Short mmCIF file of C-alpha atoms and ligand atoms in Angstrom, two decimals:
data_model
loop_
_atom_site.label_atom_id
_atom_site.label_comp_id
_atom_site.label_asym_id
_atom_site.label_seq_id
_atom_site.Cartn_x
_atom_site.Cartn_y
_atom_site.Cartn_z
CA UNK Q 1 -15.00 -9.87 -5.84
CA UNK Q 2 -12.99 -12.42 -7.18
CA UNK Q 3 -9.38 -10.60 -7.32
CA UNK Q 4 -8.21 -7.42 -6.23
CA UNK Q 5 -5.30 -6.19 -8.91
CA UNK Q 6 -5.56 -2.71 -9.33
CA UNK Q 7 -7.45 0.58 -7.44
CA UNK Q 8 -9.73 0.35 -10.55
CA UNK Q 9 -11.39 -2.38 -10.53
CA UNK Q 10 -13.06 -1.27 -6.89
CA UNK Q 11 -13.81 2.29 -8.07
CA UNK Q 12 -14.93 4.79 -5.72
CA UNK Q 13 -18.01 2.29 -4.41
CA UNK Q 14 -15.67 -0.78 -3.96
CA UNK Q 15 -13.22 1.56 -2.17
CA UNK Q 16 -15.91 2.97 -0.08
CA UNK Q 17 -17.25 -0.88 1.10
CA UNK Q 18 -13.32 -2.13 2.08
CA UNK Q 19 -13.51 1.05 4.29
CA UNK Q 20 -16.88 0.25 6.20
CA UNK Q 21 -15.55 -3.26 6.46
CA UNK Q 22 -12.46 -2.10 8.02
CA UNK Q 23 -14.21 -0.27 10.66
CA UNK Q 24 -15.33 -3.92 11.78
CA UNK Q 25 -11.51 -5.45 11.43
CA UNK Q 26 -9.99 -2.50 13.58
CA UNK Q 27 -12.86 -3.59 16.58
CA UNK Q 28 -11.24 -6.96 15.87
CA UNK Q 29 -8.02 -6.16 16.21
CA UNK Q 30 -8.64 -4.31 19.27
CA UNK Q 31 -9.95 -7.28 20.90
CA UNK Q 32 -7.56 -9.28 23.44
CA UNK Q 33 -7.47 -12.10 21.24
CA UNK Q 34 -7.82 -10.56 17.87
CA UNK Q 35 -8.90 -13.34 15.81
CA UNK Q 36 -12.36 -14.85 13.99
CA UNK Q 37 -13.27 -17.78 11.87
CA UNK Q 38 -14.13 -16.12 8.68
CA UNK Q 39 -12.03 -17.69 7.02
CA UNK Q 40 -11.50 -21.16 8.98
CA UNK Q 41 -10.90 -24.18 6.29
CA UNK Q 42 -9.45 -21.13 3.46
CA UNK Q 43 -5.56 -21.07 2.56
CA UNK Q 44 -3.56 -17.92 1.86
CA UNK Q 45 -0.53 -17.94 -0.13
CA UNK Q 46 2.57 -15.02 -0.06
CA UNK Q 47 4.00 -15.36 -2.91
CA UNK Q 48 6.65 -12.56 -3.01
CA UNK Q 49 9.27 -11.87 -5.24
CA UNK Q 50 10.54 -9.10 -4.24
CA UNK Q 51 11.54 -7.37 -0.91
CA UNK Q 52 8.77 -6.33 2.01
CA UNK Q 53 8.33 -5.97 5.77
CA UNK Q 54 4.79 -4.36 5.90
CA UNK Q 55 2.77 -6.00 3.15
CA UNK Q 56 4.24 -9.44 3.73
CA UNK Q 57 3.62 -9.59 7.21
CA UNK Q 58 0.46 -7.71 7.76
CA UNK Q 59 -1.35 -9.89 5.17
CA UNK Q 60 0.08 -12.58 7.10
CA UNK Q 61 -1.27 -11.52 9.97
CA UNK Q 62 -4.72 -10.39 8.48
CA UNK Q 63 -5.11 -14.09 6.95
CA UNK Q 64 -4.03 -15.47 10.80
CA UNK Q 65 -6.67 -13.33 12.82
CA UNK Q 66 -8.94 -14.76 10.09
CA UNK Q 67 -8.21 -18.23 10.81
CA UNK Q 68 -7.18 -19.41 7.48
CA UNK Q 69 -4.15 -21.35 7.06
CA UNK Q 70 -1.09 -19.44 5.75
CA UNK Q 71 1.79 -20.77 3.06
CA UNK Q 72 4.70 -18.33 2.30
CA UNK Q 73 7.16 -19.25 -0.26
CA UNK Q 74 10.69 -17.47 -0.07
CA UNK Q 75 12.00 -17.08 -3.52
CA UNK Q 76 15.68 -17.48 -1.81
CA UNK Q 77 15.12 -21.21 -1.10
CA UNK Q 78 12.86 -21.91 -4.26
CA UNK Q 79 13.34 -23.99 -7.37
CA UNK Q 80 13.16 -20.53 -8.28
CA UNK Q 81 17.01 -20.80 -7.92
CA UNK Q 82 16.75 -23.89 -10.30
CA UNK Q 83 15.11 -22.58 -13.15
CA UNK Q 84 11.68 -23.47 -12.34
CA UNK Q 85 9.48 -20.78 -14.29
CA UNK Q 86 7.00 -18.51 -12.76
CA UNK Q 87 3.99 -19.91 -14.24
CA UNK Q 88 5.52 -23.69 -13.43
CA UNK Q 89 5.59 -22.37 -9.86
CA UNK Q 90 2.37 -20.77 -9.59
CA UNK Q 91 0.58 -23.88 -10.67
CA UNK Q 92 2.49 -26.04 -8.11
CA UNK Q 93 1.98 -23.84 -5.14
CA UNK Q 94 -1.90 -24.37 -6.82
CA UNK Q 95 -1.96 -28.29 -6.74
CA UNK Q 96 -1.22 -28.07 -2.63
CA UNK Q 97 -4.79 -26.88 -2.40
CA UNK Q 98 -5.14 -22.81 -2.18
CA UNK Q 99 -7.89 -20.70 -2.30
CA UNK Q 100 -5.97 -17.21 -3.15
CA UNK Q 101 -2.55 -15.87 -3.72
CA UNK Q 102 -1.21 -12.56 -2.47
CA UNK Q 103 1.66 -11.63 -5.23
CA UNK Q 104 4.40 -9.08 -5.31
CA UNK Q 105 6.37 -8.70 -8.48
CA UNK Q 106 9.03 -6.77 -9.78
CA UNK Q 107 7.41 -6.85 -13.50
CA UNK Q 108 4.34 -5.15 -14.05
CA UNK Q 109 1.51 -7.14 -15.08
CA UNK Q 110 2.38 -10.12 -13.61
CA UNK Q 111 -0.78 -10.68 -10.79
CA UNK Q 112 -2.81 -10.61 -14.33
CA UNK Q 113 -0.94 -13.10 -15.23
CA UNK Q 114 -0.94 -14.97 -12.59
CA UNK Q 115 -4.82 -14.98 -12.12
CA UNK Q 116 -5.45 -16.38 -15.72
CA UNK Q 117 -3.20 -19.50 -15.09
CA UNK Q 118 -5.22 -20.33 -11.84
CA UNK Q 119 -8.51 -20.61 -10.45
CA UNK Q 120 -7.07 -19.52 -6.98
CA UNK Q 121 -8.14 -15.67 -5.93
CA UNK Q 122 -5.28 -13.03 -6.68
CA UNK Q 123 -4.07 -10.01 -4.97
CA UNK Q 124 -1.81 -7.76 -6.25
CA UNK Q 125 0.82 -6.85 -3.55
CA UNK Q 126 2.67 -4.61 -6.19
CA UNK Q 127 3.64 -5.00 -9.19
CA UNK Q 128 7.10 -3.06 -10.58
CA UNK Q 129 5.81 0.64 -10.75
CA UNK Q 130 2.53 -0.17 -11.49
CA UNK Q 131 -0.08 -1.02 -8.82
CA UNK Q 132 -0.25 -1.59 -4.99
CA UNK Q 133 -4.48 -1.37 -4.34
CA UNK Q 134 -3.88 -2.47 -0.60
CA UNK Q 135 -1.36 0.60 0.28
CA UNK Q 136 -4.27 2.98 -1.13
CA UNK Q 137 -6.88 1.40 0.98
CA UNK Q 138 -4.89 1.54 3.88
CA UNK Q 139 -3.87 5.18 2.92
CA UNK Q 140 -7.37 6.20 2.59
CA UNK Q 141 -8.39 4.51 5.72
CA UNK Q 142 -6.36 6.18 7.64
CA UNK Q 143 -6.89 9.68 6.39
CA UNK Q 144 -10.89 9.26 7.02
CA UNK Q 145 -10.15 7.93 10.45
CA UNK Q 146 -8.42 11.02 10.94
CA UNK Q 147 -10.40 13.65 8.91
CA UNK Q 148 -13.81 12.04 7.99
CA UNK Q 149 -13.55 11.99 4.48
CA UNK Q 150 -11.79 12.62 1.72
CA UNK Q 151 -13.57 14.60 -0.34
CA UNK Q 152 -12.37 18.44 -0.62
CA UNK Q 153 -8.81 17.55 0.86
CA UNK Q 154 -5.28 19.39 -0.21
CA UNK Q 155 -2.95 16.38 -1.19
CA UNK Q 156 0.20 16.34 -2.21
CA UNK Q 157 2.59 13.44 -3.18
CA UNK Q 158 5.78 14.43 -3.21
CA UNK Q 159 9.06 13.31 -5.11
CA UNK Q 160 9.45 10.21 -6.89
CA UNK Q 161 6.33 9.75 -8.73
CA UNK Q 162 8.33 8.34 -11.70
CA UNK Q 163 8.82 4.76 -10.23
CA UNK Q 164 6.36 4.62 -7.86
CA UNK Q 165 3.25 2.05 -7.80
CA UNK Q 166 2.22 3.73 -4.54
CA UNK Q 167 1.75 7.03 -6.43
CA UNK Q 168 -0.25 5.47 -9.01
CA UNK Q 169 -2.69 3.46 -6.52
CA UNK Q 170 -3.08 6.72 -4.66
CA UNK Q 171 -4.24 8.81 -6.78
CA UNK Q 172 -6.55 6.99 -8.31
CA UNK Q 173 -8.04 5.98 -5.11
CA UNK Q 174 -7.61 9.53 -3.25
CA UNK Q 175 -9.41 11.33 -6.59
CA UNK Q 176 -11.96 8.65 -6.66
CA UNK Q 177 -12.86 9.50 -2.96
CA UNK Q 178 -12.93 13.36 -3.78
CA UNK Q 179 -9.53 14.64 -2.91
CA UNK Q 180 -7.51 17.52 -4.88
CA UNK Q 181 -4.66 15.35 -5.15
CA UNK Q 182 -0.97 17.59 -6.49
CA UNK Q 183 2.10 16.02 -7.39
CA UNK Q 184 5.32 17.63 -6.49
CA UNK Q 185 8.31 16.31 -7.99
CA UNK Q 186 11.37 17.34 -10.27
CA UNK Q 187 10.10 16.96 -14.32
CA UNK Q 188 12.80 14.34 -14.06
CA UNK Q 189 10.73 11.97 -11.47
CA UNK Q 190 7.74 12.82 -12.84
CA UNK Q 191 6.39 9.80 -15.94
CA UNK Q 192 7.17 10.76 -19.08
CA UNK Q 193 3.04 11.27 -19.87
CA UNK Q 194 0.13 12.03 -17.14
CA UNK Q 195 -2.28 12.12 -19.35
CA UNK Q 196 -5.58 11.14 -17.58
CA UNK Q 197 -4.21 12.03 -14.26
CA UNK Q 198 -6.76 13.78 -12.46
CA UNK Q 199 -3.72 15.84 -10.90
CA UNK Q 200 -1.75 19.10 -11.03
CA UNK Q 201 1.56 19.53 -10.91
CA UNK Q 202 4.09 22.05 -9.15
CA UNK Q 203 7.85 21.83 -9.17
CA UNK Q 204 8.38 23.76 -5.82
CA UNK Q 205 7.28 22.15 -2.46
CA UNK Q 206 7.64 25.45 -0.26
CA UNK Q 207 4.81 27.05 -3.05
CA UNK Q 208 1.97 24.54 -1.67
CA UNK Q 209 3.02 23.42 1.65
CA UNK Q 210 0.92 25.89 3.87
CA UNK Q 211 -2.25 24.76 2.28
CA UNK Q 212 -1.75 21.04 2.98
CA UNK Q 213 -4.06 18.75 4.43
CA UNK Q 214 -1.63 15.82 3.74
CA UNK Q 215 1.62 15.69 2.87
CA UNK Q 216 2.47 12.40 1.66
CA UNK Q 217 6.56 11.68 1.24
CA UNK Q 218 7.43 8.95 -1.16
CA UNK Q 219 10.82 7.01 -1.04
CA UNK Q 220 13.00 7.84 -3.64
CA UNK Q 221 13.60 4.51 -5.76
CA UNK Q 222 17.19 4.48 -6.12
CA UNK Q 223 17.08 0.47 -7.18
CA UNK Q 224 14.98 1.40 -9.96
CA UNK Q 225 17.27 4.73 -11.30
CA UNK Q 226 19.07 3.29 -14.52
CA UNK Q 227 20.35 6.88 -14.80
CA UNK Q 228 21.30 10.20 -12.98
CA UNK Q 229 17.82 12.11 -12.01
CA UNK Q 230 18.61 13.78 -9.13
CA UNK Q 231 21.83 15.96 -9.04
CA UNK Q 232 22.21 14.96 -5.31
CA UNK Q 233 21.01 13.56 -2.69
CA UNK Q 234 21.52 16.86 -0.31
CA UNK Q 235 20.23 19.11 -2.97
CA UNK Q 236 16.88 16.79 -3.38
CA UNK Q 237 16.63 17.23 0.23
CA UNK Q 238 16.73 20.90 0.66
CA UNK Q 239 14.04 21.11 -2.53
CA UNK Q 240 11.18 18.37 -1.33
CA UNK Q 241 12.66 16.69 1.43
CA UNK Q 242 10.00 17.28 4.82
CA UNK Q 243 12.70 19.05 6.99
CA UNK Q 244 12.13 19.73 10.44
CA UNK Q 245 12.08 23.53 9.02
CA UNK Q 246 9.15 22.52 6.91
CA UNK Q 247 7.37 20.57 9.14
CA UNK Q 248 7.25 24.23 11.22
CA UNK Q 249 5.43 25.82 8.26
CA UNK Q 250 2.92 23.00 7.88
CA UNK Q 251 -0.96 23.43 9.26
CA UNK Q 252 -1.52 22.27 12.50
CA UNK Q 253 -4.05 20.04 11.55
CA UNK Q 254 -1.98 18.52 8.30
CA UNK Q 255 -0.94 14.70 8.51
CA UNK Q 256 2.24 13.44 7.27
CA UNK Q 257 2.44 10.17 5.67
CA UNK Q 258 4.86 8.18 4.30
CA UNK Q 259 4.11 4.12 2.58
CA UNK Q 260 7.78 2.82 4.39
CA UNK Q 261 9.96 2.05 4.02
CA UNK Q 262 11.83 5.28 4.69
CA UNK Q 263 14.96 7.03 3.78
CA UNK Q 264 15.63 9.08 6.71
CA UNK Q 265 17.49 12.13 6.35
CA UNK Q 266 16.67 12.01 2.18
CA UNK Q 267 12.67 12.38 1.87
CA UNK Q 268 11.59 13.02 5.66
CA UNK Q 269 13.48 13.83 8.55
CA UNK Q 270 13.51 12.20 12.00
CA UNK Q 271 11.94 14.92 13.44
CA UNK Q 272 9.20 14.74 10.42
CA UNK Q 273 8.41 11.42 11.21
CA UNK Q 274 8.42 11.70 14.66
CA UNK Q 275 6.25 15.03 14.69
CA UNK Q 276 2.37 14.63 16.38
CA UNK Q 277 1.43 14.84 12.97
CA UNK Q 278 2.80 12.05 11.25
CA UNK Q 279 0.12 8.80 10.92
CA UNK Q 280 2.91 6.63 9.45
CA UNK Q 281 2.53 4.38 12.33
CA UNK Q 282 -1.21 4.31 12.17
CA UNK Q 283 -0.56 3.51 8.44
CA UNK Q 284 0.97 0.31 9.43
CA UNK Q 285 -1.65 -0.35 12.02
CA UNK Q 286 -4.15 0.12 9.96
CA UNK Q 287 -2.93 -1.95 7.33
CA UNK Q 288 -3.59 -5.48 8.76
CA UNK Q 289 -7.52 -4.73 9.35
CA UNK Q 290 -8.15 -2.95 5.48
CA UNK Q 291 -6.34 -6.44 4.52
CA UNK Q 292 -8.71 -8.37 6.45
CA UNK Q 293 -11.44 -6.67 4.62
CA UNK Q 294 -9.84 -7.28 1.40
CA UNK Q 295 -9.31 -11.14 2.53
CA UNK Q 296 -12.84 -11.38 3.77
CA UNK Q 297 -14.73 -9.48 0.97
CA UNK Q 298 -12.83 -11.88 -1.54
CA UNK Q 299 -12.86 -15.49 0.45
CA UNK Q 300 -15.77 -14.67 2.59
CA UNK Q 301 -19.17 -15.27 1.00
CA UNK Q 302 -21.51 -16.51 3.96
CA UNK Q 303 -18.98 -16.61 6.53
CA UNK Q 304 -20.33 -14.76 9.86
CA UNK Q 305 -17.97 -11.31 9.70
CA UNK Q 306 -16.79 -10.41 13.19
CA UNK Q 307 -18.32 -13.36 15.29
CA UNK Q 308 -15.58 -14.74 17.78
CA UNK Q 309 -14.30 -17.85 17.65
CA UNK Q 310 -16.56 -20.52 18.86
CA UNK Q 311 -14.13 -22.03 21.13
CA UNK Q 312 -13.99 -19.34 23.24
CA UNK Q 313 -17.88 -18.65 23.47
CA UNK Q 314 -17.60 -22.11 24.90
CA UNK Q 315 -14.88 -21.45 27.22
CA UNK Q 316 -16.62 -18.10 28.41
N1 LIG G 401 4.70 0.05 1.85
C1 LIG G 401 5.21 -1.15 1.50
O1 LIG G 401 4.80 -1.75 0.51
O2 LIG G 401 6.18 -1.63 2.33
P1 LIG G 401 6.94 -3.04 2.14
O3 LIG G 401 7.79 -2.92 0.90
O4 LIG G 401 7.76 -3.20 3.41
O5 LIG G 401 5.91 -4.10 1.99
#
């Protein structure tokens, strides 16, 4: 695999292979010092032009525990700020010597073109409402590690669909691995056409909450509403917000999850996100080792997978 830009370019076998990797990353992770040289001598770029915590970091620390080198540019002190264009800056963050790019964006589209201007490996870290493969892996990761598999499971993403590159990823990758996925949402944060969505659709979140096997709460975009969809935030809230009243009514065995970051007291509440239920932690968690899969599977031809470092063989 040369880039990873969208859920469909893995398909349900590529999706299915980052997942079995994983399983070796987590055992890494959970290792007093959690680090390998798969990827000793590579460089890692974050290129990120747009807000994170979770994606920025965790790659960060994916590419670290690897042992490749790590460059993160900050569009705040860029030439960026001078003009410079993003293609001129691309192929100058190129010319130091990198071997792949992790890109965030608020234009869809962009990590496509950023992969034919270089010969660097790209991975799309989201792009506007379009794509974010890496949340889906980790999404489905941690919904096997909890329930085995996907296949024949009750999900439901709930609110604003609309805007969100999360919602997008997921589905593609939850249906690919089997799952009835339903959207819940207003018409108004709902895209204007979901044709070829292998979804349904209901309006009313108390109609399908019992039968959930995951309820998955999506942050409502407000930075991307040019206009008025919601009439308020209260009355959003007492439609599909995850209440503590609804969390009551959920199965006992249903997970929450949420991609972060949230709006507390809007989509979930505190005691939602706090209930034994809730994997949003684990989300996080698991995040760093599907991104050392992804890192690995794209930079690691030949490279020994979870072999420790040889330095402290030595010093064993
Ligand atoms: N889920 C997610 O993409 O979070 P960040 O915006 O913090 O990276």
């Amino acid at each position: 695999m040369k880039h990873l830009l969208s859920v469909d370019d893995l398909g349900a076998d590529g999706v299915e292979e980052v997942l079995r990797l994983t399983d070796s990353f987590v055992e890494v992770s959970s290792r007093a010092i959690p680090k390998v040289p798969a990827l000793r001598g590579k460089t890692v770029v974050s290129l990120f032009f747009e807000d994170s915590t979770r994606t920025r970091l965790s790659f960060e620390a994916a590419a670290k525990r690897l042992s490749a080198d790590t460059m993160t540019f900050s569009v705040s002190s860029s030439s960026v700020n001078k003009g410079e264009s993003l293609r001129d800056t691309v192929e100058t963050i190129e010319a130091m010597g990198i071997d792949a790019v992790v890109v965030r964006h608020k234009s869809a589209g962009v990590p496509w073109r950023v992969a034919s201007w270089i010969d660097a490996s790209v991975i799309n870290a989201g792009d506007g409402w379009h794509q974010h493969p890496t949340q889906a892996l980790l999404d489905c990761y941690t919904i096997r590690s909890r329930r085995g598999a996907l296949a024949g499971l009750r999900i439901a993403i709930i609110g604003d669909i609309k805007h969100s590159r999360v919602a997008r990823s997921d589905v593609a990758a939850f249906s690919a691995l089997g799952a009835d996925v339903i959207l819940v949402a207003p018409p108004t944060l709902l895209p204007a056409s979901l044709d070829g969505w292998p979804v349904t659709i209901a309006h009313r979140l108390d109609d399908v909450l019992p039968d959930l096997d995951v309820i998955y709460l999506l942050r409502l975009q407000r930075e991307r509403m040019t206009e008025a969809l919601i009439p308020s935030l209260r009355e959003y809230r007492s439609l599909y917000g995850l209440t503590a009243e609804r969390v009551g009514r959920l199965r006992r065995d249903a997970l929450v999850m949420h991609p972060g970051p949230m709006n507390r007291g809007v989509e979930i509440d505190a005691e939602a996100a706090g209930d034994p239920r809730s994997v949003i932690t684990a989300q996080v968690a698991n995040g760093v080792a599907v991104r050392m899969a992804v890192l690995y599977l794209i930079l690691g031809a030949g490279a020994e997978l979870v072999a420790p470092l040889p330095e402290l063989v030595a010093n064993a």
